[in-house]
Amino acid sequence: MTIELTIPPLLQDCVGGTRTVHVEADWLDQALQRIQEQFPLLRPHIWDDHGQLRRHLLIFYNDTPTRWLERTDLPLRPGDRLTIVPAVSGG
């Protein structure tokens, strides 16, 4: 199944300057792995050296941050989407 990944403007140069890319996967955890494999320039911006999602980014699975999911071995369905969102902070 093909799933759409939306890239924020600051990272679009890592994927050829486009706003969306597509990843082939049947499971959410597989899609996250394929992103790392297909777009190696994204990897250091999203995941640390231990494979953990960096604190200043969120990856949404539909409307839910993957960080909030109890597990990522979820089957993907038509229309599912992933979105990378830089976290915003201030004070």
N, C-alpha and C. Protein backbone atom coordinates (compact mmCIF):
# COMPACT_ATOMS: atom_id res chain seq x y z
N MET A 1 0.83 -1.16 0.00
CA MET A 1 0.00 0.00 0.00
C MET A 1 0.89 1.24 0.00
N THR A 2 0.44 2.26 -0.67
CA THR A 2 1.18 3.52 -0.73
C THR A 2 0.61 4.48 0.30
N ILE A 3 1.50 5.05 1.10
CA ILE A 3 1.09 6.03 2.11
C ILE A 3 1.79 7.35 1.82
N GLU A 4 1.07 8.43 2.00
CA GLU A 4 1.61 9.76 1.73
C GLU A 4 2.28 10.33 2.99
N LEU A 5 3.43 10.92 2.80
CA LEU A 5 4.18 11.58 3.86
C LEU A 5 4.31 13.05 3.51
N THR A 6 3.83 13.92 4.39
CA THR A 6 3.94 15.37 4.18
C THR A 6 5.17 15.88 4.90
N ILE A 7 5.97 16.65 4.19
CA ILE A 7 7.26 17.15 4.68
C ILE A 7 7.15 18.64 4.97
N PRO A 8 7.65 19.12 6.13
CA PRO A 8 7.62 20.55 6.40
C PRO A 8 8.61 21.29 5.49
N PRO A 9 8.37 22.57 5.23
CA PRO A 9 9.24 23.32 4.32
C PRO A 9 10.73 23.25 4.66
N LEU A 10 11.08 23.27 5.93
CA LEU A 10 12.50 23.25 6.30
C LEU A 10 13.23 21.97 5.93
N LEU A 11 12.48 20.89 5.70
CA LEU A 11 13.10 19.60 5.37
C LEU A 11 12.87 19.17 3.92
N GLN A 12 12.19 19.98 3.16
CA GLN A 12 11.86 19.58 1.80
C GLN A 12 13.09 19.42 0.91
N ASP A 13 14.17 20.12 1.21
CA ASP A 13 15.38 19.94 0.40
C ASP A 13 15.98 18.54 0.58
N CYS A 14 15.61 17.83 1.66
CA CYS A 14 16.09 16.47 1.90
C CYS A 14 15.38 15.43 1.04
N VAL A 15 14.27 15.85 0.40
CA VAL A 15 13.50 14.92 -0.42
C VAL A 15 13.28 15.47 -1.82
N GLY A 16 14.21 16.27 -2.29
CA GLY A 16 14.13 16.79 -3.65
C GLY A 16 13.26 18.01 -3.81
N GLY A 17 12.96 18.71 -2.70
CA GLY A 17 12.23 19.96 -2.79
C GLY A 17 10.72 19.82 -2.89
N THR A 18 10.18 18.67 -2.57
CA THR A 18 8.74 18.45 -2.69
C THR A 18 8.06 18.44 -1.33
N ARG A 19 6.78 18.74 -1.33
CA ARG A 19 5.98 18.80 -0.09
C ARG A 19 5.52 17.42 0.35
N THR A 20 5.28 16.53 -0.59
CA THR A 20 4.82 15.19 -0.23
C THR A 20 5.63 14.14 -0.97
N VAL A 21 5.83 13.02 -0.31
CA VAL A 21 6.47 11.86 -0.91
C VAL A 21 5.60 10.65 -0.57
N HIS A 22 5.86 9.55 -1.24
CA HIS A 22 5.08 8.34 -1.01
C HIS A 22 5.99 7.19 -0.60
N VAL A 23 5.48 6.38 0.31
CA VAL A 23 6.22 5.24 0.84
C VAL A 23 5.34 4.00 0.70
N GLU A 24 5.93 2.90 0.28
CA GLU A 24 5.22 1.63 0.17
C GLU A 24 5.38 0.86 1.48
N ALA A 25 4.27 0.55 2.13
CA ALA A 25 4.31 -0.22 3.38
C ALA A 25 2.92 -0.73 3.70
N ASP A 26 2.86 -1.81 4.46
CA ASP A 26 1.59 -2.36 4.91
C ASP A 26 1.33 -2.10 6.39
N TRP A 27 2.38 -1.75 7.12
CA TRP A 27 2.30 -1.52 8.56
C TRP A 27 2.95 -0.18 8.89
N LEU A 28 2.49 0.45 9.95
CA LEU A 28 3.04 1.75 10.35
C LEU A 28 4.53 1.66 10.65
N ASP A 29 4.95 0.68 11.43
CA ASP A 29 6.37 0.58 11.76
C ASP A 29 7.22 0.34 10.51
N GLN A 30 6.67 -0.38 9.56
CA GLN A 30 7.35 -0.60 8.28
C GLN A 30 7.47 0.72 7.50
N ALA A 31 6.44 1.53 7.52
CA ALA A 31 6.47 2.83 6.84
C ALA A 31 7.55 3.73 7.44
N LEU A 32 7.64 3.74 8.76
CA LEU A 32 8.65 4.57 9.43
C LEU A 32 10.06 4.10 9.06
N GLN A 33 10.24 2.79 8.97
CA GLN A 33 11.54 2.23 8.56
C GLN A 33 11.85 2.59 7.11
N ARG A 34 10.87 2.50 6.25
CA ARG A 34 11.07 2.80 4.83
C ARG A 34 11.42 4.27 4.62
N ILE A 35 10.87 5.15 5.43
CA ILE A 35 11.23 6.58 5.34
C ILE A 35 12.72 6.74 5.58
N GLN A 36 13.23 6.06 6.59
CA GLN A 36 14.65 6.15 6.90
C GLN A 36 15.50 5.60 5.76
N GLU A 37 15.04 4.53 5.13
CA GLU A 37 15.80 3.90 4.05
C GLU A 37 15.73 4.71 2.75
N GLN A 38 14.54 5.18 2.39
CA GLN A 38 14.35 5.87 1.13
C GLN A 38 14.87 7.30 1.12
N PHE A 39 14.88 7.93 2.28
CA PHE A 39 15.26 9.33 2.36
C PHE A 39 16.35 9.52 3.42
N PRO A 40 17.55 9.06 3.12
CA PRO A 40 18.63 9.10 4.11
C PRO A 40 18.98 10.52 4.57
N LEU A 41 18.72 11.52 3.75
CA LEU A 41 19.01 12.89 4.18
C LEU A 41 18.05 13.36 5.27
N LEU A 42 16.88 12.76 5.36
CA LEU A 42 15.92 13.09 6.42
C LEU A 42 16.32 12.48 7.77
N ARG A 43 16.94 11.32 7.70
CA ARG A 43 17.21 10.53 8.91
C ARG A 43 17.84 11.34 10.04
N PRO A 44 18.94 12.07 9.84
CA PRO A 44 19.54 12.76 10.99
C PRO A 44 18.70 13.93 11.52
N HIS A 45 17.77 14.41 10.74
CA HIS A 45 16.90 15.50 11.19
C HIS A 45 15.72 14.99 12.01
N ILE A 46 15.37 13.72 11.84
CA ILE A 46 14.18 13.16 12.49
C ILE A 46 14.53 12.19 13.61
N TRP A 47 15.53 11.34 13.39
CA TRP A 47 15.89 10.33 14.38
C TRP A 47 17.30 10.57 14.90
N ASP A 48 17.53 10.27 16.19
CA ASP A 48 18.87 10.41 16.76
C ASP A 48 19.69 9.16 16.45
N ASP A 49 20.90 9.08 16.98
CA ASP A 49 21.80 7.95 16.71
C ASP A 49 21.28 6.63 17.26
N HIS A 50 20.32 6.68 18.18
CA HIS A 50 19.75 5.48 18.78
C HIS A 50 18.43 5.08 18.12
N GLY A 51 18.06 5.80 17.05
CA GLY A 51 16.83 5.49 16.34
C GLY A 51 15.58 6.06 16.98
N GLN A 52 15.76 6.93 17.96
CA GLN A 52 14.62 7.56 18.64
C GLN A 52 14.25 8.86 17.94
N LEU A 53 12.97 9.14 17.90
CA LEU A 53 12.48 10.38 17.31
C LEU A 53 13.03 11.56 18.10
N ARG A 54 13.57 12.55 17.39
CA ARG A 54 14.11 13.74 18.06
C ARG A 54 12.99 14.49 18.77
N ARG A 55 13.33 15.11 19.88
CA ARG A 55 12.34 15.80 20.72
C ARG A 55 11.63 16.94 20.01
N HIS A 56 12.31 17.61 19.11
CA HIS A 56 11.75 18.80 18.49
C HIS A 56 10.88 18.50 17.27
N LEU A 57 10.61 17.21 17.01
CA LEU A 57 9.77 16.82 15.87
C LEU A 57 8.69 15.85 16.31
N LEU A 58 7.60 15.90 15.60
CA LEU A 58 6.53 14.91 15.77
C LEU A 58 6.24 14.31 14.40
N ILE A 59 5.92 13.03 14.38
CA ILE A 59 5.39 12.41 13.18
C ILE A 59 3.96 12.00 13.52
N PHE A 60 3.03 12.58 12.78
CA PHE A 60 1.63 12.25 12.99
C PHE A 60 1.22 11.10 12.09
N TYR A 61 0.51 10.15 12.66
CA TYR A 61 -0.15 9.08 11.93
C TYR A 61 -1.62 9.47 11.90
N ASN A 62 -2.06 9.93 10.75
CA ASN A 62 -3.37 10.57 10.63
C ASN A 62 -3.39 11.76 11.58
N ASP A 63 -4.17 11.74 12.65
CA ASP A 63 -4.24 12.88 13.57
C ASP A 63 -3.56 12.61 14.91
N THR A 64 -2.83 11.52 15.03
CA THR A 64 -2.22 11.13 16.29
C THR A 64 -0.70 11.12 16.19
N PRO A 65 -0.02 11.82 17.11
CA PRO A 65 1.45 11.73 17.11
C PRO A 65 1.89 10.29 17.39
N THR A 66 2.83 9.79 16.60
CA THR A 66 3.31 8.42 16.80
C THR A 66 3.91 8.25 18.19
N ARG A 67 4.40 9.31 18.77
CA ARG A 67 4.98 9.26 20.12
C ARG A 67 3.92 8.86 21.15
N TRP A 68 2.66 9.14 20.89
CA TRP A 68 1.58 8.84 21.83
C TRP A 68 1.01 7.44 21.63
N LEU A 69 1.38 6.78 20.56
CA LEU A 69 0.87 5.43 20.31
C LEU A 69 1.56 4.42 21.22
N GLU A 70 0.81 3.47 21.73
CA GLU A 70 1.39 2.42 22.56
C GLU A 70 2.25 1.48 21.74
N ARG A 71 1.90 1.34 20.46
CA ARG A 71 2.67 0.47 19.57
C ARG A 71 2.54 0.99 18.14
N THR A 72 3.50 0.61 17.31
CA THR A 72 3.49 1.05 15.91
C THR A 72 3.31 -0.09 14.92
N ASP A 73 3.04 -1.29 15.42
CA ASP A 73 2.79 -2.41 14.51
C ASP A 73 1.30 -2.44 14.14
N LEU A 74 0.87 -1.33 13.55
CA LEU A 74 -0.52 -1.16 13.16
C LEU A 74 -0.66 -1.30 11.65
N PRO A 75 -1.69 -1.99 11.19
CA PRO A 75 -1.88 -2.12 9.74
C PRO A 75 -2.31 -0.78 9.14
N LEU A 76 -1.77 -0.47 7.97
CA LEU A 76 -2.16 0.75 7.27
C LEU A 76 -3.38 0.47 6.42
N ARG A 77 -4.22 1.50 6.29
CA ARG A 77 -5.45 1.40 5.50
C ARG A 77 -5.43 2.48 4.42
N PRO A 78 -6.20 2.29 3.37
CA PRO A 78 -6.27 3.33 2.34
C PRO A 78 -6.67 4.67 2.96
N GLY A 79 -5.97 5.71 2.57
CA GLY A 79 -6.25 7.05 3.08
C GLY A 79 -5.42 7.44 4.29
N ASP A 80 -4.72 6.48 4.92
CA ASP A 80 -3.84 6.83 6.03
C ASP A 80 -2.73 7.74 5.52
N ARG A 81 -2.23 8.60 6.41
CA ARG A 81 -1.17 9.52 6.01
C ARG A 81 -0.23 9.77 7.18
N LEU A 82 0.97 10.16 6.86
CA LEU A 82 1.97 10.57 7.85
C LEU A 82 2.35 12.01 7.58
N THR A 83 2.58 12.76 8.66
CA THR A 83 2.98 14.16 8.53
C THR A 83 4.09 14.44 9.54
N ILE A 84 5.18 15.03 9.06
CA ILE A 84 6.26 15.46 9.94
C ILE A 84 5.97 16.89 10.34
N VAL A 85 5.96 17.14 11.65
CA VAL A 85 5.65 18.48 12.17
C VAL A 85 6.74 18.89 13.14
N PRO A 86 7.44 20.00 12.87
CA PRO A 86 8.40 20.50 13.82
C PRO A 86 7.67 21.03 15.05
N ALA A 87 8.16 20.68 16.22
CA ALA A 87 7.54 21.19 17.45
C ALA A 87 7.89 22.66 17.62
N VAL A 88 6.97 23.40 18.18
CA VAL A 88 7.16 24.83 18.38
C VAL A 88 7.17 25.07 19.88
N SER A 89 8.13 25.83 20.34
CA SER A 89 8.19 26.16 21.75
C SER A 89 8.54 27.63 21.91
N GLY A 90 8.36 28.08 23.06
CA GLY A 90 8.68 29.48 23.32
C GLY A 90 8.43 29.79 24.78
N GLY A 91 8.63 31.02 25.10
CA GLY A 91 8.44 31.34 26.51
C GLY A 91 8.28 32.81 26.74
